[in-house]
JSON list of C-alpha atoms in Angstrom, two decimals:
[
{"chain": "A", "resi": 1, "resn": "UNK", "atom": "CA", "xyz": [0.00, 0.00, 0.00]},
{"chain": "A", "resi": 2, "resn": "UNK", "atom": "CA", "xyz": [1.43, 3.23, -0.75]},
{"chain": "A", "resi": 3, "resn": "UNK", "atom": "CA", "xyz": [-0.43, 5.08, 1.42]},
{"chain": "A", "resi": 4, "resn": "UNK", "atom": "CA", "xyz": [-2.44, 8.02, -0.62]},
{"chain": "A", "resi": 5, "resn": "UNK", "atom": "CA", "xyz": [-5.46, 9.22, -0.03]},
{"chain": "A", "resi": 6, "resn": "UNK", "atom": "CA", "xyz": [-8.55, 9.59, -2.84]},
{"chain": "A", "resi": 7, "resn": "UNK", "atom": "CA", "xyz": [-7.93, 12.31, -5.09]},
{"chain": "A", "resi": 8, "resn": "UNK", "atom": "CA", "xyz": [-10.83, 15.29, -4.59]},
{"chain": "A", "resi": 9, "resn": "UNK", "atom": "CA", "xyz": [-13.23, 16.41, -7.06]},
{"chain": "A", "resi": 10, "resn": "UNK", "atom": "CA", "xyz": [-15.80, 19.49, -7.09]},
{"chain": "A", "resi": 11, "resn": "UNK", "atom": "CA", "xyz": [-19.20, 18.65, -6.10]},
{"chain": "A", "resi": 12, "resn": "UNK", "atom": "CA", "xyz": [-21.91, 17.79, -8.28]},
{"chain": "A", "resi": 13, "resn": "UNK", "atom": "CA", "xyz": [-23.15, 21.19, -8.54]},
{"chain": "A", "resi": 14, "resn": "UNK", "atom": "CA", "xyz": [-19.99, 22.97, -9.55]},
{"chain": "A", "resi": 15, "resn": "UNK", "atom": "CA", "xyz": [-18.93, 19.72, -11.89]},
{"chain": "A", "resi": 16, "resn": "UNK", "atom": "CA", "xyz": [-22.57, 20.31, -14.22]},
{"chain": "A", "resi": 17, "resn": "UNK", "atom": "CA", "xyz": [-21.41, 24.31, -14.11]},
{"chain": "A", "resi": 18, "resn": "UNK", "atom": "CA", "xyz": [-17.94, 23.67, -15.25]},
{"chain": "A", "resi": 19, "resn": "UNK", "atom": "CA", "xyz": [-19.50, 21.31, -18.17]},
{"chain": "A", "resi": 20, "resn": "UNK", "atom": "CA", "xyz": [-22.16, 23.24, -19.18]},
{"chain": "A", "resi": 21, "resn": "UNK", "atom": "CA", "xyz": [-19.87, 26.81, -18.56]},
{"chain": "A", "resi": 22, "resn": "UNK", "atom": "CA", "xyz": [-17.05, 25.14, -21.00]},
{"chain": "A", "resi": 23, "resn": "UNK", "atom": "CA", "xyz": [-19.81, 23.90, -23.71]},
{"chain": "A", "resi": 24, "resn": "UNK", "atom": "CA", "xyz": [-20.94, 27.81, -23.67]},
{"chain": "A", "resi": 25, "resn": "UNK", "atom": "CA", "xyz": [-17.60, 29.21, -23.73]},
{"chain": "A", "resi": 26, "resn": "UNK", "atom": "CA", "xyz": [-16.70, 26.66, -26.43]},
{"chain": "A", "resi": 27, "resn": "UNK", "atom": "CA", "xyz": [-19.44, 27.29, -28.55]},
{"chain": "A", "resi": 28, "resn": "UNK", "atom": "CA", "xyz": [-20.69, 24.01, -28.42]},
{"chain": "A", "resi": 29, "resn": "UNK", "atom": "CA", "xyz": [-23.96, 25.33, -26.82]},
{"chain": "A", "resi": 30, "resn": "UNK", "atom": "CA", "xyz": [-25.17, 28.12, -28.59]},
{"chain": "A", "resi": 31, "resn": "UNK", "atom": "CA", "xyz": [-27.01, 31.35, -28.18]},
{"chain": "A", "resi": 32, "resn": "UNK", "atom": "CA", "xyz": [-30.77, 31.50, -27.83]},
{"chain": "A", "resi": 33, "resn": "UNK", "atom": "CA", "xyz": [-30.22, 27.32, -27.20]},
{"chain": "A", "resi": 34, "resn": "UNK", "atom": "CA", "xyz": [-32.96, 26.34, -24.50]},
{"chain": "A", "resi": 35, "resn": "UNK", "atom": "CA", "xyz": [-31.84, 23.63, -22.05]},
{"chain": "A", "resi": 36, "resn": "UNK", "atom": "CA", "xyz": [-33.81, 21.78, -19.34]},
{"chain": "A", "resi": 37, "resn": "UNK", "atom": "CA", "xyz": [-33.70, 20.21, -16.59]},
{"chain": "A", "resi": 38, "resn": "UNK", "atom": "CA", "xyz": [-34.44, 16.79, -17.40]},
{"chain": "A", "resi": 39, "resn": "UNK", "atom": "CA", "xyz": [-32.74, 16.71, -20.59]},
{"chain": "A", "resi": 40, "resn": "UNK", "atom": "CA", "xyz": [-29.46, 18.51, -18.99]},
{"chain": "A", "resi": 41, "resn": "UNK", "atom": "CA", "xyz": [-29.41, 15.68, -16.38]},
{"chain": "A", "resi": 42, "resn": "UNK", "atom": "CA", "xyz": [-30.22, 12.70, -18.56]},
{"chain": "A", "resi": 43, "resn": "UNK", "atom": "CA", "xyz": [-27.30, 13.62, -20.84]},
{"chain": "A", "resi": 44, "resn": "UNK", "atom": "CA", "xyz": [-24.78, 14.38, -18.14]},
{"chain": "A", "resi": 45, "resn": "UNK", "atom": "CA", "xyz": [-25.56, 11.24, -16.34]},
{"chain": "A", "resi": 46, "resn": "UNK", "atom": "CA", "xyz": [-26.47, 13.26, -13.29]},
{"chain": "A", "resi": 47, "resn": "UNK", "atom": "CA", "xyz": [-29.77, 13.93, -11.06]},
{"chain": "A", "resi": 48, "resn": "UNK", "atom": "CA", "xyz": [-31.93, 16.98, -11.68]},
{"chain": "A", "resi": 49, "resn": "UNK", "atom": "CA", "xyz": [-30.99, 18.53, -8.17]},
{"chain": "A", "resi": 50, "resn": "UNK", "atom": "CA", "xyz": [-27.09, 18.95, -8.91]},
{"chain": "A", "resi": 51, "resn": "UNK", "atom": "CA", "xyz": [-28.60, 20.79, -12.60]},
{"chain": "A", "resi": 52, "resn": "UNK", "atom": "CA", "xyz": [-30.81, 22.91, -10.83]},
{"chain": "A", "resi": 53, "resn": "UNK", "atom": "CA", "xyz": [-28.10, 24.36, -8.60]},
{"chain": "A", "resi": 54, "resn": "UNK", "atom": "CA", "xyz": [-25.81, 24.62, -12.11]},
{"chain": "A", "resi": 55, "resn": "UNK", "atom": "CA", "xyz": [-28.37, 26.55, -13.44]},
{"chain": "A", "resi": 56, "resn": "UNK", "atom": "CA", "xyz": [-29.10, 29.28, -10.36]},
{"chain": "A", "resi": 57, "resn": "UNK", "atom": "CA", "xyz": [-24.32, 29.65, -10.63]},
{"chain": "A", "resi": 58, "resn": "UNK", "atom": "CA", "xyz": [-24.77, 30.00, -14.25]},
{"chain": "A", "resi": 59, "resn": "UNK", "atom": "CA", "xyz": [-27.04, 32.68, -14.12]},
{"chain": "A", "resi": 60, "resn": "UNK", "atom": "CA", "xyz": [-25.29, 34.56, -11.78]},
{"chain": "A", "resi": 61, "resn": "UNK", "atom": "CA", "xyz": [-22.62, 34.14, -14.09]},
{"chain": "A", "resi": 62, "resn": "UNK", "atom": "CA", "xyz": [-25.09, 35.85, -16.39]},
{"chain": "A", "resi": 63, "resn": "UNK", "atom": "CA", "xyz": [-24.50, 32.87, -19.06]},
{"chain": "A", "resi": 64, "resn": "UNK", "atom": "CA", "xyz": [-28.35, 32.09, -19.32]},
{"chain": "A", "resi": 65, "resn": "UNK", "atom": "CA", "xyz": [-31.76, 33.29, -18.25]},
{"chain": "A", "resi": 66, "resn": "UNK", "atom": "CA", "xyz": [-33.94, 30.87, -16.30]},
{"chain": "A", "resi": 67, "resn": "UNK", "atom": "CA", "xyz": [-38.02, 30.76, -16.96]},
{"chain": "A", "resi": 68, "resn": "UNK", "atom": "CA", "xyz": [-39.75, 29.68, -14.62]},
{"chain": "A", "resi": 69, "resn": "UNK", "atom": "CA", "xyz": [-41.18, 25.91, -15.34]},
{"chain": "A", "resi": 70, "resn": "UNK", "atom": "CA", "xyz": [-39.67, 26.34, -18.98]},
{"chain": "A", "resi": 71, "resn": "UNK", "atom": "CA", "xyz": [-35.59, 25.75, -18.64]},
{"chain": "A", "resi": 72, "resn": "UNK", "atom": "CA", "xyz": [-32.65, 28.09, -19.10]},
{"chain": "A", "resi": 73, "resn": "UNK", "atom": "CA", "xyz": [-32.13, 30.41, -22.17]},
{"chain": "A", "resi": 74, "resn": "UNK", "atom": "CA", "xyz": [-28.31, 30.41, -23.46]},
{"chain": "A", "resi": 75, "resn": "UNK", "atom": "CA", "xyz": [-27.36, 34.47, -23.54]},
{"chain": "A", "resi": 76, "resn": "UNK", "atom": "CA", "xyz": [-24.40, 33.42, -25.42]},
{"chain": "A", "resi": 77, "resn": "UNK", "atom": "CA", "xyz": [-21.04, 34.75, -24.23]},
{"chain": "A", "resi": 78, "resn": "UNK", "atom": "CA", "xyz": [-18.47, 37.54, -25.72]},
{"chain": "A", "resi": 79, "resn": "UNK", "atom": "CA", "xyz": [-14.57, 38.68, -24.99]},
{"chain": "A", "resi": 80, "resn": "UNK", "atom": "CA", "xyz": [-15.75, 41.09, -22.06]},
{"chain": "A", "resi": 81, "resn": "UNK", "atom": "CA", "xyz": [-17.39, 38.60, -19.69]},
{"chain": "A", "resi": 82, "resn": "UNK", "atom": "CA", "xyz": [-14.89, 35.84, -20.39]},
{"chain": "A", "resi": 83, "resn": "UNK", "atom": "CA", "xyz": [-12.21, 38.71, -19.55]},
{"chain": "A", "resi": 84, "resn": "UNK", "atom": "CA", "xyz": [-14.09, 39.75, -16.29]},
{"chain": "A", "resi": 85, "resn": "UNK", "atom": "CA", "xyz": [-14.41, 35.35, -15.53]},
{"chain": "A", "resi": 86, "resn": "UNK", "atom": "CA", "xyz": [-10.74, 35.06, -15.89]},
{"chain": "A", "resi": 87, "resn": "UNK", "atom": "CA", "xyz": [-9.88, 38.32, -13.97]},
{"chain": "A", "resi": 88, "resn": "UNK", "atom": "CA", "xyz": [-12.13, 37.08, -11.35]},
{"chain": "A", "resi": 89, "resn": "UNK", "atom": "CA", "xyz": [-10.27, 33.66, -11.17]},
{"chain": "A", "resi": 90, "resn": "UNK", "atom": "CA", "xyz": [-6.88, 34.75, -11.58]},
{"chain": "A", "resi": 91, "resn": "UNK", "atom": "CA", "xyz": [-6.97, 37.21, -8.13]},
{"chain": "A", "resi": 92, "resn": "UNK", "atom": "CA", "xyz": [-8.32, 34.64, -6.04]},
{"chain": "A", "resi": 93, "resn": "UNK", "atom": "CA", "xyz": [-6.79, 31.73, -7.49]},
{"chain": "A", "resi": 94, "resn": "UNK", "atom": "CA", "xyz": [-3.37, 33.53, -6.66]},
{"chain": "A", "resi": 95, "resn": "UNK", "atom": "CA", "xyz": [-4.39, 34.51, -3.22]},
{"chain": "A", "resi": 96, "resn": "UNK", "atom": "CA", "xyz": [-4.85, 31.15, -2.34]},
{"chain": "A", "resi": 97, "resn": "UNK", "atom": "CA", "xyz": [-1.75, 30.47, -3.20]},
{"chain": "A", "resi": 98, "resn": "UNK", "atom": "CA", "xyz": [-0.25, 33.30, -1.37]},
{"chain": "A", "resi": 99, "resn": "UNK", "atom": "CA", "xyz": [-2.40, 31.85, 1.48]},
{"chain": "A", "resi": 100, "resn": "UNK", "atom": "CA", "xyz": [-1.00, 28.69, 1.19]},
{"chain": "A", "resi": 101, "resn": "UNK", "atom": "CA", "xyz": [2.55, 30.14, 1.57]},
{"chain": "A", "resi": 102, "resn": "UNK", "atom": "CA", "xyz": [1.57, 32.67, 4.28]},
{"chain": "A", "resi": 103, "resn": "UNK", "atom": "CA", "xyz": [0.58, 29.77, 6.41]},
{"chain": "A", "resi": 104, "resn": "UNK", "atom": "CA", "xyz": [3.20, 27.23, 5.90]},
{"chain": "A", "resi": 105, "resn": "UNK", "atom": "CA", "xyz": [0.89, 24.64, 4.40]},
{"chain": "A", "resi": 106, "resn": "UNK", "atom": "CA", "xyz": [2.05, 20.89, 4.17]},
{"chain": "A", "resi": 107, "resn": "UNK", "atom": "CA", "xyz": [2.78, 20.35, 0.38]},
{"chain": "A", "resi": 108, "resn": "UNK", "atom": "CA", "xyz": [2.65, 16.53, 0.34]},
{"chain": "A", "resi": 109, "resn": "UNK", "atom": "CA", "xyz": [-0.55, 16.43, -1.11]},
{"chain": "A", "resi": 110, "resn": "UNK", "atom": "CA", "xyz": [-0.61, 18.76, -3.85]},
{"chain": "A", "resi": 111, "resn": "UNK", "atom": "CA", "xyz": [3.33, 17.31, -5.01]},
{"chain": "A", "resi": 112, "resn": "UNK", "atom": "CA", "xyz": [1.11, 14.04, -4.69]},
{"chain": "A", "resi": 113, "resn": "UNK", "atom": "CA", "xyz": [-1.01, 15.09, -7.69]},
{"chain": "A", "resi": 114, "resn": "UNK", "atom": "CA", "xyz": [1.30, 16.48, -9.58]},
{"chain": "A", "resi": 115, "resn": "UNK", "atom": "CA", "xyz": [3.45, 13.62, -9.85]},
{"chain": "A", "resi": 116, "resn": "UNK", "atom": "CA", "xyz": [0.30, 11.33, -10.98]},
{"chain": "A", "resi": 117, "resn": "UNK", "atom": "CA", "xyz": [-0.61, 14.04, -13.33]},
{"chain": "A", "resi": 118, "resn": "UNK", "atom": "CA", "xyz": [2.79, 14.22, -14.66]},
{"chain": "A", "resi": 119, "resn": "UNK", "atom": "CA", "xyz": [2.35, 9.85, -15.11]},
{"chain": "A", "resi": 120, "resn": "UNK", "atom": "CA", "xyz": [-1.08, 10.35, -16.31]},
{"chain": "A", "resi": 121, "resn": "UNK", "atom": "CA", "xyz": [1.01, 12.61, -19.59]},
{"chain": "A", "resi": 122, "resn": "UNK", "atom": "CA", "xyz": [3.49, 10.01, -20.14]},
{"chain": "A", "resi": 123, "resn": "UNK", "atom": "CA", "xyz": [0.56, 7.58, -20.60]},
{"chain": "A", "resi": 124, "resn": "UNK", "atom": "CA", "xyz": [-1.14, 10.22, -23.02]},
{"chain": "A", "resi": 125, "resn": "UNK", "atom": "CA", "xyz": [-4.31, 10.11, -20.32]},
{"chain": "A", "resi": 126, "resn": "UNK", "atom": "CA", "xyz": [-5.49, 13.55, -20.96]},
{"chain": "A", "resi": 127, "resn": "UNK", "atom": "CA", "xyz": [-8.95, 12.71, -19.84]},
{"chain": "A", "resi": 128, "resn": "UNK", "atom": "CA", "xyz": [-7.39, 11.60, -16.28]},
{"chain": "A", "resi": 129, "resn": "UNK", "atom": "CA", "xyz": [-5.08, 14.61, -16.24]},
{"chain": "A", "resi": 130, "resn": "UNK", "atom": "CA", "xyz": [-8.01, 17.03, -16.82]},
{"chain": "A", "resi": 131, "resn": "UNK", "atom": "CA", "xyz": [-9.24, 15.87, -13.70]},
{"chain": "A", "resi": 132, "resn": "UNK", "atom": "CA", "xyz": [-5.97, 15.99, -12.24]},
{"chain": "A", "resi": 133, "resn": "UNK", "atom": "CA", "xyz": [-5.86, 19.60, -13.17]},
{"chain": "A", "resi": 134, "resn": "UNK", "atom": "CA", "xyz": [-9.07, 19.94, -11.54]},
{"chain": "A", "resi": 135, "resn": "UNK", "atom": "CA", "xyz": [-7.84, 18.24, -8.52]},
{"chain": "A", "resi": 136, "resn": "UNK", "atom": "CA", "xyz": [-4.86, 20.39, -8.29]},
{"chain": "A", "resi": 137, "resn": "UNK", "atom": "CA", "xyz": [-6.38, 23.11, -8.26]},
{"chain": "A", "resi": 138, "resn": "UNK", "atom": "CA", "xyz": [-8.73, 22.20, -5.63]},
{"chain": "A", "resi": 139, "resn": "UNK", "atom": "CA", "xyz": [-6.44, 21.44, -3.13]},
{"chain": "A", "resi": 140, "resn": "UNK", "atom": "CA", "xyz": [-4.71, 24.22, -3.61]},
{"chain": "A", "resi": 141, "resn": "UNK", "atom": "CA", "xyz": [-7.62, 26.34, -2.07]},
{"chain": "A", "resi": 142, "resn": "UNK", "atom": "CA", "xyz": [-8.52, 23.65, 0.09]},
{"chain": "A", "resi": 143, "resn": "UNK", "atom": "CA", "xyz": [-4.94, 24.16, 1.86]},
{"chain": "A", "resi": 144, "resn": "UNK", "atom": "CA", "xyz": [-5.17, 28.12, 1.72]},
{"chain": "A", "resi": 145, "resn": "UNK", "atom": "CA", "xyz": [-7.99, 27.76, 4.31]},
{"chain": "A", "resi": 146, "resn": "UNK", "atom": "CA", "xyz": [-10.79, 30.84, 3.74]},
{"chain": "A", "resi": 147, "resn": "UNK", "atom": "CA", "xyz": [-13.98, 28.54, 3.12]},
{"chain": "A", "resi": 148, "resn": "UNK", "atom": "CA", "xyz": [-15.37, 31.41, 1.19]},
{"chain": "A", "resi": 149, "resn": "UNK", "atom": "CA", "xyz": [-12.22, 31.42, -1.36]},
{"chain": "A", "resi": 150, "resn": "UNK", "atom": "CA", "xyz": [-13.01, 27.71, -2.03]},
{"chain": "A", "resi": 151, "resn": "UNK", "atom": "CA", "xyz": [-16.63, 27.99, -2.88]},
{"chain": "A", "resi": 152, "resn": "UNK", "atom": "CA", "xyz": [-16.21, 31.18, -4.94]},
{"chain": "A", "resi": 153, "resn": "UNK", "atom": "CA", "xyz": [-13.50, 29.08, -7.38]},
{"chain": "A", "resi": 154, "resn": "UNK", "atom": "CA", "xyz": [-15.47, 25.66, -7.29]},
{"chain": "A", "resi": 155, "resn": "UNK", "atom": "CA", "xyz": [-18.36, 28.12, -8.90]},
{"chain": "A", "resi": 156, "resn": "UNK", "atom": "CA", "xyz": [-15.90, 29.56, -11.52]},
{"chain": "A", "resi": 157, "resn": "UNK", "atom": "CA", "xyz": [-14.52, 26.47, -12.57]},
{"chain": "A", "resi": 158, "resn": "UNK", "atom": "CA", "xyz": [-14.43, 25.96, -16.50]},
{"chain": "A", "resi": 159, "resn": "UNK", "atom": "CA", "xyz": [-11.74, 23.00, -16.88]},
{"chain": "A", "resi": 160, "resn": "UNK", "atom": "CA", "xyz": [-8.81, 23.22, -19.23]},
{"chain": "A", "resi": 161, "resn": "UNK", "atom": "CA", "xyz": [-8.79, 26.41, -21.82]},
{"chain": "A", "resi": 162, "resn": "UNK", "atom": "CA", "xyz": [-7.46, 24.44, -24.80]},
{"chain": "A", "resi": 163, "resn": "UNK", "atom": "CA", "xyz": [-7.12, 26.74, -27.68]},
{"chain": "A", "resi": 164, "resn": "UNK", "atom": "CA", "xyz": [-8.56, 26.13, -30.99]},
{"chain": "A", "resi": 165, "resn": "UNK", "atom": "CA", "xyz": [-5.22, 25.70, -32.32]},
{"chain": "A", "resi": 166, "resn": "UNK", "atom": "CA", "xyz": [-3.73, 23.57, -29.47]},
{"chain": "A", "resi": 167, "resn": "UNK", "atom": "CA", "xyz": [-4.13, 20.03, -29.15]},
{"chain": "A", "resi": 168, "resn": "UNK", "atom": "CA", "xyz": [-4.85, 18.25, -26.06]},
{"chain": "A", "resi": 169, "resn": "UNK", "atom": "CA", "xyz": [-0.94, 16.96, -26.03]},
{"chain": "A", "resi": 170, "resn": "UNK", "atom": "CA", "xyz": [0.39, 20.65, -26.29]},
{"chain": "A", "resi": 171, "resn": "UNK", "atom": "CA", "xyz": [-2.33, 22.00, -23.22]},
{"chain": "A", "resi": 172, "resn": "UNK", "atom": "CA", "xyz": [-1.41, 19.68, -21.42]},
{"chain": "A", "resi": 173, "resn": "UNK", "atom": "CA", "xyz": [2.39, 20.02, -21.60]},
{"chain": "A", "resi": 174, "resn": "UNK", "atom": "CA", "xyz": [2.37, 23.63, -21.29]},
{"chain": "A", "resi": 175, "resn": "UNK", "atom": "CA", "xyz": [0.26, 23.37, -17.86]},
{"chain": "A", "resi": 176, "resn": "UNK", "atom": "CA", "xyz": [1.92, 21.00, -16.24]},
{"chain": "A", "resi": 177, "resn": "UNK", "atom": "CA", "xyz": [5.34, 23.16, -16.65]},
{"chain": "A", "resi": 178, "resn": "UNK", "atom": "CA", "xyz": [3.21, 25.69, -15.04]},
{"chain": "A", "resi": 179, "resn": "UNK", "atom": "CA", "xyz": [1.85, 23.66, -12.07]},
{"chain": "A", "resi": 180, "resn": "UNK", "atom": "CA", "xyz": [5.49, 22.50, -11.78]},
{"chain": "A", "resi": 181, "resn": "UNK", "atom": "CA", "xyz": [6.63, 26.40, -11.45]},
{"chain": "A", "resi": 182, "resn": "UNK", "atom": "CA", "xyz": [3.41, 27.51, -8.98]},
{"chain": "A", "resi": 183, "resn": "UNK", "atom": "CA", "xyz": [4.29, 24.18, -6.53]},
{"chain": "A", "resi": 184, "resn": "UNK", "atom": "CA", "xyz": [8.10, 24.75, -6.63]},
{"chain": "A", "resi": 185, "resn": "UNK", "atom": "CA", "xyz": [7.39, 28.44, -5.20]},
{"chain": "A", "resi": 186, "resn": "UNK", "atom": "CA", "xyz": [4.88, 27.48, -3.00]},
{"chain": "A", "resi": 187, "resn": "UNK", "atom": "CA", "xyz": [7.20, 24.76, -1.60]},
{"chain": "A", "resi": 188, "resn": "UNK", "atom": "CA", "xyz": [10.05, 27.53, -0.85]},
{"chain": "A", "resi": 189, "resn": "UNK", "atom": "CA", "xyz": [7.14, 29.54, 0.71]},
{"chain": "A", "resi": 190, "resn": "UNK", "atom": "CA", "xyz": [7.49, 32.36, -1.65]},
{"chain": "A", "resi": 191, "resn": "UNK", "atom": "CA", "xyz": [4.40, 34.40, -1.31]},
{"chain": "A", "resi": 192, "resn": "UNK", "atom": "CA", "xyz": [5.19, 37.06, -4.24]},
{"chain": "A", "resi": 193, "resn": "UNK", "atom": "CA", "xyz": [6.48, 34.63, -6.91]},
{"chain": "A", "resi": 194, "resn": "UNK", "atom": "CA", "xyz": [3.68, 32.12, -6.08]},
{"chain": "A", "resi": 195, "resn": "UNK", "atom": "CA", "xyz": [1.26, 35.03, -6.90]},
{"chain": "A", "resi": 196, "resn": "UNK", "atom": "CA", "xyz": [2.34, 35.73, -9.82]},
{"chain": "A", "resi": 197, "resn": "UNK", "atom": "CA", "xyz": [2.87, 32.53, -11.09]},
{"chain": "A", "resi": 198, "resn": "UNK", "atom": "CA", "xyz": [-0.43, 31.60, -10.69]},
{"chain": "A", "resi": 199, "resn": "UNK", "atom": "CA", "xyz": [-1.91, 35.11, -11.90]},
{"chain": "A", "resi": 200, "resn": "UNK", "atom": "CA", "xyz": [0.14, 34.40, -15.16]},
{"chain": "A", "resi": 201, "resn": "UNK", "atom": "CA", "xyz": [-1.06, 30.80, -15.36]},
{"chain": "A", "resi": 202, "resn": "UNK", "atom": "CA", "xyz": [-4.97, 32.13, -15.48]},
{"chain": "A", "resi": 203, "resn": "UNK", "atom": "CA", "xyz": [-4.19, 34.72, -17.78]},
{"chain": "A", "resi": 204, "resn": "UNK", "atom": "CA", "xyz": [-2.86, 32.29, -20.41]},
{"chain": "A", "resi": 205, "resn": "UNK", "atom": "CA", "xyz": [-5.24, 30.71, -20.28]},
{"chain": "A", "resi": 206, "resn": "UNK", "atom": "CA", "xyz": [-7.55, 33.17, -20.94]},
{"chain": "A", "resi": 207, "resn": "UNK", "atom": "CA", "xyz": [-5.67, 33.60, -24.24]},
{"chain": "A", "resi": 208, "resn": "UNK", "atom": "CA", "xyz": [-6.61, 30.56, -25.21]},
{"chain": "A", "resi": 209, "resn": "UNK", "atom": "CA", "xyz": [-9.93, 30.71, -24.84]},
{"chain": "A", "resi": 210, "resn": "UNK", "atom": "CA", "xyz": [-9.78, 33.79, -26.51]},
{"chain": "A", "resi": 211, "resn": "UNK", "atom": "CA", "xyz": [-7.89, 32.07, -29.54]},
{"chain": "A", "resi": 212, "resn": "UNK", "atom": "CA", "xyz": [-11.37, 30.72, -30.22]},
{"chain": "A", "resi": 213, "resn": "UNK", "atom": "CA", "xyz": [-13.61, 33.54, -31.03]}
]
């Protein structure tokens, strides 16, 4: 036994968001589209309560418009609210990490997924290292302790921002060089440089999403 404990995913909620946020930023749902409940769940293998909570984040979000007893509108999306998103996520995705430095956190864990991410590339697993991304990135604002944080980022999750022009092979090498670069300053306790880091590894990927439209 090698002693690791079960790798963390976003609740059911925030996991129908991220899919449904992704297929909207993606194009993949379209404007004007009308989505329901039942049909939302039955395709995403999911209950309708988890959609029903995806729906209420998403329209925060301002992504769709929900009728009462007739679904969710798609409102579409353009470059200014997938700027504000990112902006959003970068600032608090770097303060947890400056956080996690501030108070000394125990790195085992999060070195623990990277190193299974970095196996699940050598095996050309980019389905299992998406959700390795996701788990990283979990525990990072698990660790930086402010319940609040942690909730706000489950609700902006969106997954990996492959580019139009990227395939899954290059994302996935150009992340992990980042997550190696965010977890190597966080390990020296470097509250600045992990900050920026992980401001500069949101903002490129904002790029490519933006490489899309």
């Amino acid at each position: 036994m090698l002693g690791l404990k079960p790798i963390k995913m976003l609740p059911a909620r925030e996991r129908v968001a991220a899919a449904l946020r992704k297929a909207i930023i993606s194009r993949q749902i379209t404007e004007g589209e009308v989505l329901t409940l039942e049909n939302t769940a039955q395709e995403l293998g999911v209950s309708i309560t988890p959609v029903r909570e995806a729906f209420q984040i998403l329209e925060r979000d301002g992504l769709i418009d929900l009728k009462q007893n007739k679904g969710a509108t798609v409102l579409g999306i353009n470059e200014t609210t997938l700027r504000e998103h990112f902006q959003i996520r970068a600032a608090l995705e770097s303060e947890a990490c400056a956080l996690c430095c501030r108070n000394h956190i125990d790195m085992s864990r999060i070195e623990q997924i990277l190193t299974v991410s970095k196996e699940m590339i050598k095996k050309e697993d980019y389905e299992n290292y998406s959700k390795l991304n996701q788990s990283l990135h979990m525990e990072i604002w698990t660790a930086a302790g402010n319940e609040k944080l942690k909730k706000m980022l489950s609700e902006l999750w969106s997954g990996l921002s492959l580019g139009v022009k990227m395939t899954e092979a290059e994302y996935a090498k150009k992340s992990i060089k980042e997550h190696e670069d965010i977890i190597e300053s966080m390990k020296k306790y470097d509250t600045m440089e992990a900050w920026r880091r992980m401001h500069q590894h949101i903002e490129r990927s904002l790029e490519d999403v933006l490489s899309e439209f």
